[in-house]
GROMACS .gro file of N, CA and C in nm:
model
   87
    1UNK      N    1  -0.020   0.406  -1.845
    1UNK     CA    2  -0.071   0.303  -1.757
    1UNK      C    3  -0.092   0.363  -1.618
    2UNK      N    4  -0.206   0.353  -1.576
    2UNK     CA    5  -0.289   0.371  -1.430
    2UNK      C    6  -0.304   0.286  -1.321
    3UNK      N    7  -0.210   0.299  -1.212
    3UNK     CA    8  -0.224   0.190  -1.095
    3UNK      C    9  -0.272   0.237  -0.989
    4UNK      N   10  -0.367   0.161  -0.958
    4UNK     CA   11  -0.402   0.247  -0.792
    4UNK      C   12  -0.379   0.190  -0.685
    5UNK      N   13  -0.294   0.269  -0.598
    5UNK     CA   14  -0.249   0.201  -0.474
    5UNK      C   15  -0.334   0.284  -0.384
    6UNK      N   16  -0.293   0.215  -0.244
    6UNK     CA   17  -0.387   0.243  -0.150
    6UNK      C   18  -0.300   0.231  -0.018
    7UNK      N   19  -0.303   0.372   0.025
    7UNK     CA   20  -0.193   0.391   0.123
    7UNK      C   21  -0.320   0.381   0.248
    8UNK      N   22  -0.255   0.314   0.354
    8UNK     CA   23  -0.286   0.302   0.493
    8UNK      C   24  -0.199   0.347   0.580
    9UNK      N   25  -0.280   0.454   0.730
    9UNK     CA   26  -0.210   0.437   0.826
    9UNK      C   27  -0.214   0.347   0.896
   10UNK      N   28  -0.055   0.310   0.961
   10UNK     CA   29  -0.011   0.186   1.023
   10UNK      C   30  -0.104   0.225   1.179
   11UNK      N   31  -0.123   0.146   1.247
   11UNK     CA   32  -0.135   0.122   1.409
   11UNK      C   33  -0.074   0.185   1.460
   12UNK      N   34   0.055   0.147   1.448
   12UNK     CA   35   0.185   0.174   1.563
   12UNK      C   36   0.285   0.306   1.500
   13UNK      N   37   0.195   0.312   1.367
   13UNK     CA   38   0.263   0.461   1.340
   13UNK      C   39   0.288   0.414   1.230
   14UNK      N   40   0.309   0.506   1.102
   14UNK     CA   41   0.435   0.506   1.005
   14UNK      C   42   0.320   0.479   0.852
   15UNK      N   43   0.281   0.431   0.779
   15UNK     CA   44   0.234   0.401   0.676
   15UNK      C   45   0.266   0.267   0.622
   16UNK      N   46   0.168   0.195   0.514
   16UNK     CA   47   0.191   0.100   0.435
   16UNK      C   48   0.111   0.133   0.315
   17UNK      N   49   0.117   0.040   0.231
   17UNK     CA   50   0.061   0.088   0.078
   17UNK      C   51   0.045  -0.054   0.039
   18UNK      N   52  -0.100  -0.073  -0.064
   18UNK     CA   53  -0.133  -0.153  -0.157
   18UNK      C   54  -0.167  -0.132  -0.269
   19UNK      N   55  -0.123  -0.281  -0.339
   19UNK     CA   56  -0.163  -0.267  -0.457
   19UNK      C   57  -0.241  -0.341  -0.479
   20UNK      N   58  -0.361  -0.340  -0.545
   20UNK     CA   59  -0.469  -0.428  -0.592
   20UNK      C   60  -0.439  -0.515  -0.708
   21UNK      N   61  -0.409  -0.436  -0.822
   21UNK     CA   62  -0.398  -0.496  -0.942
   21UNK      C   63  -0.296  -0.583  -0.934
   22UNK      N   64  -0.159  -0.619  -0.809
   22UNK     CA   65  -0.024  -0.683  -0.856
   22UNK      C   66  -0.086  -0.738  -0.674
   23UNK      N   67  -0.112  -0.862  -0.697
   23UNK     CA   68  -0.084  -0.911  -0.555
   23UNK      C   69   0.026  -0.948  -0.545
   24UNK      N   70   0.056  -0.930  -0.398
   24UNK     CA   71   0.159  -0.930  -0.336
   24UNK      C   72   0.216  -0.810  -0.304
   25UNK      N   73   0.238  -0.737  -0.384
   25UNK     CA   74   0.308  -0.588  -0.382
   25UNK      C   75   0.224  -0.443  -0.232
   26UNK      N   76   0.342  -0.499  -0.186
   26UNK     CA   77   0.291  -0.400  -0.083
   26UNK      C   78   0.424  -0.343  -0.015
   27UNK      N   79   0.420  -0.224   0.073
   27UNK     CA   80   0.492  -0.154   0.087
   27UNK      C   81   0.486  -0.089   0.190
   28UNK      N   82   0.560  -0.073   0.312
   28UNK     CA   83   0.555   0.018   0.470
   28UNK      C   84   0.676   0.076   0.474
   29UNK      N   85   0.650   0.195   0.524
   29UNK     CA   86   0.734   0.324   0.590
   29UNK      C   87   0.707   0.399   0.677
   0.00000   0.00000   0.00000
């Protein structure tokens, strides 16, 4: 099984991540 997330840099620094296929599921560091 194949998920594609989708990491972003934050604004104020640091990273977050999505997921398309599972809304809701998201993730910052």
């Amino acid at each position: 099984m194949n998920i594609k997330a989708i990491v972003h840099e934050a604004e104020d620094g640091g990273y977050w991540a999505e997921v398309p296929a599972l809304p809701g599921c998201v993730t910052q560091g």
